[in-house]
XYZ file of C-alpha atoms in Angstrom:
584
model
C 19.353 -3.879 -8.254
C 21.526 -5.342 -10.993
C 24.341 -3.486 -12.782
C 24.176 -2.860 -15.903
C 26.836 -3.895 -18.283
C 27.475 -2.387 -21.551
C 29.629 -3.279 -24.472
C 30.074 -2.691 -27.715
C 28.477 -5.241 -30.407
C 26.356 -4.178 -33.522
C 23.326 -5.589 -34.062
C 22.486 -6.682 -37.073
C 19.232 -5.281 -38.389
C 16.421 -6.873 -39.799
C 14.451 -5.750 -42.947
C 11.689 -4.209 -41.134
C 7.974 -5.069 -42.564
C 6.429 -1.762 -44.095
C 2.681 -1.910 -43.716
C 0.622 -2.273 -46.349
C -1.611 0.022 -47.784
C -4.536 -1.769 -46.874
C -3.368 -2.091 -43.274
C -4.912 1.228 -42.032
C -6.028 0.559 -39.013
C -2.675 -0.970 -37.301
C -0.751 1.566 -34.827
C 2.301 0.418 -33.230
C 2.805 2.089 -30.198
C 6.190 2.569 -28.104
C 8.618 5.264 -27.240
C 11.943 3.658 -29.436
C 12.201 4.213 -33.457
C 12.640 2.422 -35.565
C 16.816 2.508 -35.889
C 18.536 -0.004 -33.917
C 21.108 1.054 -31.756
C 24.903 -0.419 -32.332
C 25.161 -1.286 -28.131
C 23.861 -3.622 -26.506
C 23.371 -4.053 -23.094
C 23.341 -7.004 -20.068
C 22.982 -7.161 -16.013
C 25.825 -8.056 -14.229
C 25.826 -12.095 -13.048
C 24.173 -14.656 -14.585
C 22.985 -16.951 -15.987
C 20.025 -15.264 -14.799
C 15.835 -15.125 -15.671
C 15.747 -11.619 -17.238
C 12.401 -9.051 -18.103
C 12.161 -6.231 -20.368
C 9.337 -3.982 -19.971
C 7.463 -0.730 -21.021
C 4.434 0.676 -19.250
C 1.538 2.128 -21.649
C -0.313 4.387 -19.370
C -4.098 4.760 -19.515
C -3.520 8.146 -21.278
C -1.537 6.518 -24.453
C -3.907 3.641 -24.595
C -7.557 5.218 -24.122
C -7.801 6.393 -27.750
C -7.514 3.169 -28.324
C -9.867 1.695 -26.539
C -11.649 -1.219 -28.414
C -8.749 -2.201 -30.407
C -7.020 -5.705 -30.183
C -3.614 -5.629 -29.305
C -2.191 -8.150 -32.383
C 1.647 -8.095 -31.953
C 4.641 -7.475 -29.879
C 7.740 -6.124 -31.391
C 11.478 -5.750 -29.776
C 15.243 -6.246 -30.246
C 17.628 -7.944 -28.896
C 20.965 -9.715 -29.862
C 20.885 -13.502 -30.803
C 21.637 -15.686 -27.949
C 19.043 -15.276 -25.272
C 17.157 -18.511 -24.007
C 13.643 -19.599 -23.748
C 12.389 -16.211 -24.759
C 8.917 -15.068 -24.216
C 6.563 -12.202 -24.696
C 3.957 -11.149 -22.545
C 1.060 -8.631 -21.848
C 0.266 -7.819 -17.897
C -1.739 -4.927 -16.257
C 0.296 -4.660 -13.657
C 3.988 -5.563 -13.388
C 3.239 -7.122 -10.087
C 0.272 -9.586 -11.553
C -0.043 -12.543 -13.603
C 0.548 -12.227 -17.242
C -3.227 -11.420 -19.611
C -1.295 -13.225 -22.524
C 1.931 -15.009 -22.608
C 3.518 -16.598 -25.875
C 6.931 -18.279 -26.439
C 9.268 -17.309 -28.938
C 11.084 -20.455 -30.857
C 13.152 -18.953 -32.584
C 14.777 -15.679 -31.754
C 16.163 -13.176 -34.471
C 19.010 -10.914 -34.436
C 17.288 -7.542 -34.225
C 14.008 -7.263 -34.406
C 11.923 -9.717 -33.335
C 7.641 -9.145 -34.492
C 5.576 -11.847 -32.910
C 1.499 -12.438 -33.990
C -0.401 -12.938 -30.983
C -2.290 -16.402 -31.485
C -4.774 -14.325 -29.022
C -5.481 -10.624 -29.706
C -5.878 -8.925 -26.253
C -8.995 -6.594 -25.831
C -7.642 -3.037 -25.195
C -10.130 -1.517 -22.488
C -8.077 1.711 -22.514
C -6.668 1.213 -19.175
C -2.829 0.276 -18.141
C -0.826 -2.092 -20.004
C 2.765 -3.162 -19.781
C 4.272 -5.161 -22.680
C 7.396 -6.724 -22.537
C 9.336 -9.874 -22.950
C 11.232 -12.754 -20.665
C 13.873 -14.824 -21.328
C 17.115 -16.238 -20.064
C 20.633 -14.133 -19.775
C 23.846 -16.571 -20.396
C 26.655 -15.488 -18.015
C 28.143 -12.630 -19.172
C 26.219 -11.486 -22.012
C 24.896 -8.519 -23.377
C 21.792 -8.432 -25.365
C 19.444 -5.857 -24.340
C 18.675 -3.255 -27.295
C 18.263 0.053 -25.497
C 19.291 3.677 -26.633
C 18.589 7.486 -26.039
C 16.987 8.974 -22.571
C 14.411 6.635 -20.927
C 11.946 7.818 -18.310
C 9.616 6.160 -15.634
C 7.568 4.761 -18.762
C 10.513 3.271 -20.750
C 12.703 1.011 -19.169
C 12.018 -1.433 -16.799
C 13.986 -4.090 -16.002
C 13.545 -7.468 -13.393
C 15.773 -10.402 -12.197
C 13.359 -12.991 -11.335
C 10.401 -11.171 -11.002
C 11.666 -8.521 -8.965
C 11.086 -5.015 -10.927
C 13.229 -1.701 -10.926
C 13.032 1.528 -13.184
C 16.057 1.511 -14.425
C 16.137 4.871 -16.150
C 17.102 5.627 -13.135
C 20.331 4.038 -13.166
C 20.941 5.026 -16.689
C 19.325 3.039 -18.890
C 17.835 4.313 -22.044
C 14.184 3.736 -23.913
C 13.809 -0.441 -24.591
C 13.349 -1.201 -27.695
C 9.840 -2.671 -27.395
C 6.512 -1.601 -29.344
C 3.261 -3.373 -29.397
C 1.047 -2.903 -32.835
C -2.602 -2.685 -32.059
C -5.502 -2.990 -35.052
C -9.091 -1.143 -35.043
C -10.305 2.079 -35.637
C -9.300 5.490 -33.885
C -12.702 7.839 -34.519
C -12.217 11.139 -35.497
C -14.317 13.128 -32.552
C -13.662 11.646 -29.199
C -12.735 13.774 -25.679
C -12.832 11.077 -22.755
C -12.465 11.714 -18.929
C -8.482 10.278 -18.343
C -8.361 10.004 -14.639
C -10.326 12.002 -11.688
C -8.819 11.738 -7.833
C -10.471 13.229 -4.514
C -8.272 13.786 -1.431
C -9.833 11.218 0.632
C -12.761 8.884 1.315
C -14.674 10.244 3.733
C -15.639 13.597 4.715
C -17.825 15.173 7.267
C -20.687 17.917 5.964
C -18.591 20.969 6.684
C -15.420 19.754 4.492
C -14.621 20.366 0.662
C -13.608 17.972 -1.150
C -10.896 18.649 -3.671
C -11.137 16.750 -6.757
C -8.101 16.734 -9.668
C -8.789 15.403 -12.977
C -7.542 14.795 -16.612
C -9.370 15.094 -19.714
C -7.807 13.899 -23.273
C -8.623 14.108 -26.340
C -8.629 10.491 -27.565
C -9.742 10.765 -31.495
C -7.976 11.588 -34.241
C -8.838 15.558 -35.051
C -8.031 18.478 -33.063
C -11.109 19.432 -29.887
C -11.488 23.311 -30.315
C -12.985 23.572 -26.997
C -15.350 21.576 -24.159
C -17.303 21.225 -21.103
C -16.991 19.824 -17.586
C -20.209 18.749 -15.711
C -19.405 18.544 -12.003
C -21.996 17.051 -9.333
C -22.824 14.915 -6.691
C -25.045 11.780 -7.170
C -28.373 12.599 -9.204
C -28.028 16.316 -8.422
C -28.282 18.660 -10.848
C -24.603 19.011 -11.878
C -22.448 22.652 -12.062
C -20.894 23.025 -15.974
C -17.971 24.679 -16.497
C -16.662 25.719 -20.029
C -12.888 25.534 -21.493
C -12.103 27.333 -24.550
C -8.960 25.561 -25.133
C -7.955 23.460 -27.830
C -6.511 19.899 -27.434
C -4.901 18.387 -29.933
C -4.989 14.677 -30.947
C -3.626 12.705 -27.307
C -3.211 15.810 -25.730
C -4.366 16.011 -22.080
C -5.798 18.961 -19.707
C -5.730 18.805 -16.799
C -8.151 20.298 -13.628
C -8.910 20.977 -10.289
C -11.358 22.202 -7.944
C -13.276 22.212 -4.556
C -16.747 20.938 -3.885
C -19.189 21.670 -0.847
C -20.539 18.951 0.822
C -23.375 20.870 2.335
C -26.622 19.091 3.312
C -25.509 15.993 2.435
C -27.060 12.683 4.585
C -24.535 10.541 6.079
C -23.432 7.084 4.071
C -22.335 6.380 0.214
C -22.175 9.164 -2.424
C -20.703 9.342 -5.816
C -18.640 12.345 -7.010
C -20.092 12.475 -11.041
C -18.005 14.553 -13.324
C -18.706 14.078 -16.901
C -16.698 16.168 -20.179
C -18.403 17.029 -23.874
C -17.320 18.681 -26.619
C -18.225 21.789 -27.566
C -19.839 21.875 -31.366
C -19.220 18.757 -31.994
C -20.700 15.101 -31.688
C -18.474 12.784 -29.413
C -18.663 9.846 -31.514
C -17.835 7.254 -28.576
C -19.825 6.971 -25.598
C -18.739 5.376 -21.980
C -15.439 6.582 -21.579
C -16.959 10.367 -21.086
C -17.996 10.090 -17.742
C -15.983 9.214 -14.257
C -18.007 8.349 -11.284
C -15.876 8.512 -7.331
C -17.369 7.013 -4.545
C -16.908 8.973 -0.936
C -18.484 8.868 2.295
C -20.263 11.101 4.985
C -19.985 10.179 8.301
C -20.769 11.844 11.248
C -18.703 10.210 14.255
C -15.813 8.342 14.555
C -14.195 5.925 17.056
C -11.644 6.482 19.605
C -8.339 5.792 17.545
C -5.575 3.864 19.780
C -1.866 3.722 17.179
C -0.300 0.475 16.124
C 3.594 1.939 16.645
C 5.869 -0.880 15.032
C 9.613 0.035 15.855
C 12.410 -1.706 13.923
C 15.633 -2.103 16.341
C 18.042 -4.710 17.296
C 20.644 -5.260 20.037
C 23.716 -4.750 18.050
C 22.254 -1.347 16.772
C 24.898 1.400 18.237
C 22.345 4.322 16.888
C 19.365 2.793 18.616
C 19.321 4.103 22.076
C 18.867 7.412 21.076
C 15.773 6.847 19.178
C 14.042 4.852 22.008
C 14.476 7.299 24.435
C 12.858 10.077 22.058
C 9.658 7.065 21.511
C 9.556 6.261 25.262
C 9.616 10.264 25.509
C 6.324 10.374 22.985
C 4.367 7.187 24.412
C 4.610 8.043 27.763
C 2.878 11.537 27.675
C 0.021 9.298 25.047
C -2.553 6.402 26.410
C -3.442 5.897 22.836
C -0.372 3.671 21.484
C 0.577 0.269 21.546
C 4.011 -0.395 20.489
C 6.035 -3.244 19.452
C 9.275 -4.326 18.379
C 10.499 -5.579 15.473
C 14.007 -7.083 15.953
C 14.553 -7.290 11.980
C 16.431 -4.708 9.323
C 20.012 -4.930 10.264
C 21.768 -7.461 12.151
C 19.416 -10.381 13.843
C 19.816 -11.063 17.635
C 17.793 -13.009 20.287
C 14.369 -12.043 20.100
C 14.006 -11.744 16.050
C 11.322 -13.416 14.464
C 10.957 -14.797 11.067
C 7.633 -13.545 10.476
C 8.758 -10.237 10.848
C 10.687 -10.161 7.736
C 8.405 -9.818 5.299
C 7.258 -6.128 6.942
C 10.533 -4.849 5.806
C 8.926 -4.696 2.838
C 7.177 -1.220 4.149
C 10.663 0.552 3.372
C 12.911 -0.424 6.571
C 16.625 -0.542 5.427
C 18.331 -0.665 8.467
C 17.856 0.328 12.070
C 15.977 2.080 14.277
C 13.144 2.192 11.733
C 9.266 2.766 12.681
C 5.886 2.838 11.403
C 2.882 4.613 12.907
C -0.027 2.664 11.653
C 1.353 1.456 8.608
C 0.484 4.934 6.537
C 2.558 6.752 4.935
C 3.313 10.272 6.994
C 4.954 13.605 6.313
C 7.308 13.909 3.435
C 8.159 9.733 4.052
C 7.810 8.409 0.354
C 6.867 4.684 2.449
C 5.038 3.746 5.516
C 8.782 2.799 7.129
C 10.913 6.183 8.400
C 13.678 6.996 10.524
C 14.285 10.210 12.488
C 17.026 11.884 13.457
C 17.627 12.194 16.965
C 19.335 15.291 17.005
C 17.117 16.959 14.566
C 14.113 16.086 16.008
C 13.153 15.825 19.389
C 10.028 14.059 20.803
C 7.902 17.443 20.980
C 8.405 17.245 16.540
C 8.066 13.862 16.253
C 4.841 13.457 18.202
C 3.278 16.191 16.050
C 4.546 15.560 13.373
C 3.654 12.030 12.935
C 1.441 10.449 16.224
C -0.496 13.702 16.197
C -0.778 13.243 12.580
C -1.760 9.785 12.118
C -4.265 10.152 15.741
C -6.280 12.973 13.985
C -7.463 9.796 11.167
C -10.842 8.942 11.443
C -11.594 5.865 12.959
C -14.755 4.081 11.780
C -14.388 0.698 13.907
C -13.436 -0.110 17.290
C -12.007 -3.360 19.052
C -12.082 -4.735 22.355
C -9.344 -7.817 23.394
C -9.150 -10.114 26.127
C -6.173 -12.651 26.494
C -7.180 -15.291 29.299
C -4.358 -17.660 29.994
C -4.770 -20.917 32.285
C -1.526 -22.553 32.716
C 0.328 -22.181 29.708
C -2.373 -21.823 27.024
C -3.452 -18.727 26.072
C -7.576 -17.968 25.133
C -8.051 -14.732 22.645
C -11.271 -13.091 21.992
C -11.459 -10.188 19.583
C -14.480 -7.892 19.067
C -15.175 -5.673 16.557
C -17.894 -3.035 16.422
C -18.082 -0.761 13.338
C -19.907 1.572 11.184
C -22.582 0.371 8.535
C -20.819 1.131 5.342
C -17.086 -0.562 6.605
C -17.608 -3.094 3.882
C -17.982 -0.605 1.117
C -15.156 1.100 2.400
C -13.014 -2.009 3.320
C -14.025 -5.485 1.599
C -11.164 -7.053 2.956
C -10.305 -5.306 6.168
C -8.025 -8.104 8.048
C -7.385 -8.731 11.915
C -3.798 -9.242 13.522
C -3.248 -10.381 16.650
C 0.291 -9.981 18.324
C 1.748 -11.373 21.224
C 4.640 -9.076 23.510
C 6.127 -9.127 26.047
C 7.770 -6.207 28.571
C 10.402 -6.062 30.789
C 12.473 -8.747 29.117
C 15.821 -9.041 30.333
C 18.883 -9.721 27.383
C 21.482 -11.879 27.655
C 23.490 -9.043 26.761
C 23.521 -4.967 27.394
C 22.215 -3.203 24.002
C 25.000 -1.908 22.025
C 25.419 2.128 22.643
C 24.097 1.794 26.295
C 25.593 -0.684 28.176
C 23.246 -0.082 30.964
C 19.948 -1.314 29.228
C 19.674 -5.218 29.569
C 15.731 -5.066 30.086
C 13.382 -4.267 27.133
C 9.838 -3.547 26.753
C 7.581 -3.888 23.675
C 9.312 -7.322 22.620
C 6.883 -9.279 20.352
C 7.080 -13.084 21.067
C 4.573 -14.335 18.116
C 2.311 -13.733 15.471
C -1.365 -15.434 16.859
C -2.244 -14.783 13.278
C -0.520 -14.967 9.688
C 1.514 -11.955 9.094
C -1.183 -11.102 6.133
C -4.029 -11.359 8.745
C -7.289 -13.131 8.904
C -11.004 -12.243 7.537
C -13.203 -11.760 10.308
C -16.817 -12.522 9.795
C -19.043 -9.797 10.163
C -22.325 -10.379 10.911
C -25.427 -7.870 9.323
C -24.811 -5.558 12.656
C -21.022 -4.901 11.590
C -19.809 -6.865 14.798
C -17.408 -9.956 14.568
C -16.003 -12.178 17.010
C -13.230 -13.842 16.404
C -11.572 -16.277 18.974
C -8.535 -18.397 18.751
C -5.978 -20.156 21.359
C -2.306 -20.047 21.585
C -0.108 -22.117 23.437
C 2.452 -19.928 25.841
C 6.336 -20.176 26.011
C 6.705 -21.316 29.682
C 9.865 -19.214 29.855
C 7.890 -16.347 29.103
C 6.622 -13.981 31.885
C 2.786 -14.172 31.431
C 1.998 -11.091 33.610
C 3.920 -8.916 31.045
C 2.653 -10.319 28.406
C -0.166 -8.284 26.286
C -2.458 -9.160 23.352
C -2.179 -6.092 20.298
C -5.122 -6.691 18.226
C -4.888 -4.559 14.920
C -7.345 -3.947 11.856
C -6.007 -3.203 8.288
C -6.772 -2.855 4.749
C -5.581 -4.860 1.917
C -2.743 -5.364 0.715
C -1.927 -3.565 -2.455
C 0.053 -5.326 -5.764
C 1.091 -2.277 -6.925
C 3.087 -1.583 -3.795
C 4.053 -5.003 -2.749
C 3.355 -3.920 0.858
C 2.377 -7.049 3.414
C -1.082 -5.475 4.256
C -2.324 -2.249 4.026
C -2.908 0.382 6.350
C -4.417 0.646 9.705
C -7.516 1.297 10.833
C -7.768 1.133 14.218
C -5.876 -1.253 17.343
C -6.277 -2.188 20.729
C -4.235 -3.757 23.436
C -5.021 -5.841 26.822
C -2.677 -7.184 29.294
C -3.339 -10.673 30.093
C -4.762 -12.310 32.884
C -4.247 -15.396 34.748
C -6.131 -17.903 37.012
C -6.589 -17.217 39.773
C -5.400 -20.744 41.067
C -1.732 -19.825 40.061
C -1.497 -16.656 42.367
C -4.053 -14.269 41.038
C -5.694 -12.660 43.757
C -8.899 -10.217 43.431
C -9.257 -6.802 44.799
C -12.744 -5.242 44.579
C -14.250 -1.778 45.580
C -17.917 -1.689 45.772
C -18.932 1.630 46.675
C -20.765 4.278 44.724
C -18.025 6.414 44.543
C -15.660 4.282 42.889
C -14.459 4.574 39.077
C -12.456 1.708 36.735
C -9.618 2.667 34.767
C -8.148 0.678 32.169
C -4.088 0.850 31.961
C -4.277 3.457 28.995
C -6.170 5.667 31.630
C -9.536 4.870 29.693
C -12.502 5.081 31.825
C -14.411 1.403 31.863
C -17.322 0.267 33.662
C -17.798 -1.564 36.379
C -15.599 -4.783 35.230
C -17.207 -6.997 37.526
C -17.568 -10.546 35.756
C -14.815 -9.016 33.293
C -11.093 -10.547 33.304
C -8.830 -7.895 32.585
C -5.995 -5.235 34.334
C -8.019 -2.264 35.777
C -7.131 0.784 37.897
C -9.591 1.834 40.696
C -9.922 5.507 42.335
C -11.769 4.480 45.317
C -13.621 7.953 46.001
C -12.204 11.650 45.381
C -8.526 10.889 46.482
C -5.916 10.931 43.962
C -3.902 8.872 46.770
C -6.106 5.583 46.406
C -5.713 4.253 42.954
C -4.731 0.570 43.203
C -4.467 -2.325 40.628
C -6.926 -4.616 40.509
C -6.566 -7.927 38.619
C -9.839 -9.733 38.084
């Protein structure tokens, strides 16, 4: 985040246009007046590519719905470079519109779209670009800004700054159409989830506004589920013109089949015709389902060597994972100070919140009161009886609605990977672009060094050696069954101890713009040690009898694994006493 510097320069102000008579049907919309302040404002360094911003939520621009968005207005002091305005949906996306300036004024600047944008009555961020000489000041901000108001980036990279002080930017946007008189519109409705079993309630919230331009003396909510005959509930409560009202409520799920529904909640006016039709009416999709998979947790712990507060932390994780057979942890050696088993492509998961180390993630969601996927704990404050309920209990109790299955093969130093997938019917409505990851790590590991805080710990488990796949992931191909294969090869380290070495395969959702997160979050992962030929030492152990069982390392019951490769445990009868390994 930049500092912001502030001195003291008038700006001159510019005869502002008064609109016409005939121009009825232009708004400008904004948060600023229309009174220049007499500071102006800069970020520290430079010269630097500075954006100005302000976010237009979807319950200031719904009235306006159908209108063209014809100008952008703002002010600034005289010397910025290469200036240009700009209309996005996201701060995060590609610019709808973008238009240079040529010739920038003192003050105000009011620039005529050469093409309108089509307000759909969603999100919209206006704002402008240009370049900041060293040490100037130019910005035209004033008053108390909020998360709307002022948002500020250095190369792309956008902060709220009314956070750090910054006041409303002066930046307005004039749209042209008509604003009917009578019009209530459904602003937003949220459920709690997306899937539910038959004996949950789902808990909807909503927002209703009134987006015309005379006062709503009262409406109606119709609430159902698909083409059901719907439950309508009546407000006597007046809403003025943009005022929202807000709701909430539960909804029985009862009787329901299992697969897609659609959560229908539709508002009216009471006595009145709504004079616009299609923004009345919000339609949620959610899902029934009636088992789940066996879950296994992706835990992805941030550390590094030098890191005097780590050992504490591991020993609480090693506390966690060793009373659970449903994680499979790796190490990140990225977030504070590099050593000798950091990896590049680790970097960019930083992005999930780590600053600093020990930081971990539990299947990349977001947990407890954690405001990002990335936490630390305190290792005083809680020890591993909290922080396995807390969060592995937590993020284990997540329905899992596919399964995988790994095998890592390796003959001399090349590695062979084949993933399965098995999963339920509807996990492409759910998850159009579900990706697989496929790690490679390593245990028992010895340092060149003792880690920093406990000089006795030179060996080190959970050390991930490579990323088999990009660290965005790769589209599997499912076929009409909702089964994949996916198989790939990957050539092994020699120095590398390939009977500690394991294959973590992952699934997750998308990544997400909005939060600038790698990938989204997981939904299910599995881990196999690898095996070897048998040429290079590899020998077989087999039990025949009827009485024997197959375990796999995570204390999983298998079948028989005969004509499987793979690390299994055997319980050769009823004794306790005769569980051996068994490499095949």
């Amino acid at each position: 985040m930049k500092r912001i510097r502030k001195i003291c320069i008038t700006l001159l102000l510019m005869v502002l246009v008064v609109l016409s008579a005939q121009a009825q049907t232009e708004y400008v919309i904004g948060y600023c007046d229309e009174e220049l302040p007499q500071n102006s404002i800069g970020l520290e360094g430079g010269p630097l590519r500075l954006s100005a911003a302000i976010h237009l939520p979807k319950s200031k621009m719904l009235r306006y719905e159908g209108c063209r968005l014809t100008k952008i207005r703002f002010a600034v002091k005289a010397g910025f470079e290469n200036v240009s305005v700009w209309v996005r949906t996201s701060l995060n996306t590609s610019s709808k519109i973008i238009q240079s300036v040529p010739e920038l004024e003192n003050g105000w600047n009011e620039v005529v779209l050469n093409t309108p944008y089509l307000v759909d009555g969603n999100d919209l961020y206006i704002g402008y670009t240009a370049t900041q000489p060293a040490g100037f000041s130019g910005i035209a901000a004033q008053g108390e800004g909020n998360e709307y108001t002022s948002w500020l980036a250095v190369d792309n990279q956008w902060s709220d700054y009314s956070q750090y002080g910054l006041g409303i930017l002066y930046i307005q946007g004039v749209v042209e159409g008509e604003v009917l008189d009578n019009d209530i519109a459904m602003l937003d409705l949220a459920i709690d989830k997306k899937t539910y079993t038959t004996d949950e309630t789902i808990m909807m919230k909503g927002a209703v506004i009134n987006a015309g331009s005379t006062t709503i003396e009262g409406y109606q909510l119709s609430v159902g589920i698909d083409d059901a005959i719907p439950s309508v509930f009546s407000y006597n409560r007046e809403l003025l013109r943009e005022q929202t009202a807000d709701f909430e409520m539960p909804l029985s799920l009862e009787d329901l089949e299992a697969g897609r529904h659609e959560l229908v909640v539709k508002v009216t006016p009471e006595n009145i015709t709504d004079e616009k039709a299609g923004n009345d009416e919000i339609r949620v999709p959610f899902y029934i389902y009636t088992g789940t998979y066996p879950r296994m947790l992706l835990l992805e712990h941030f550390t590094s060597l030098p890191c005097v507060n780590c050992p504490p932390v591991d020993n609480i994780l090693e506390e966690v994972a060793a009373g659970r057979s449903d994680v499979a942890w790796v190490s990140h050696h990225v977030g504070y100070r590099d050593d000798e088993f950091t990896l590049e492509s680790s970097r960019p998961l930083t992005r999930f919140g780590v600053d600093g180390n020990p930081y971990l993630m539990i299947d990349r969601t977001t947990l407890a009161d954690n405001d990002t996927p990335a936490f630390t704990i305190n290792a005083n404050a809680q020890p591993a009886n909290v922080v396995n309920t807390l969060y592995f209990d937590k993020a284990a109790a997540r329905p899992a609605f596919l399964q995988l299955s790994v095998a890592g093969d390796a003959s001399f130093n090349v590695l062979n990977i084949r993933v399965e997938g098995d999963a339920k019917s509807y996990i492409n409505e759910l998850y159009p672009r579900a990706t697989l990851h496929i790690l490679l790590v390593e245990d028992q590991v010895e340092a060149t060094k003792p880690q920093a805080g406990n000089s006795n710990k030179k060996i080190h488990d959970n050390i991930l050696r490579a990323f088999v796949t990009p660290t965005r992931g790769v589209l599997p191909n499912w076929n009409e069954h909702g089964k994949f294969t996916y198989d790939t090869t990957f050539d092994l380290d020699p120095l590398w101890e390939q009977s500690n070495l394991r294959v973590v395969a992952f699934m997750t959702t998308a990544a997400d713009a909005e939060t600038d997160y790698p990938t989204g979050e997981v939904l299910n992962a599995m881990q196999q040690q690898i095996t070897t030929d048998s040429s290079q030492g590899i020998s077989l152990t087999e039990y025949n009898n009827a009485e024997t069982s197959y375990y796999n390392l995570w204390g999983q019951r298998v079948n028989n694994p005969q004509g499987s490769r793979g690390l299994y445990i055997v319980k050769n009868g009823n004794s306790a006493n005769n569980k051996k390994i068994i490499v095949k």
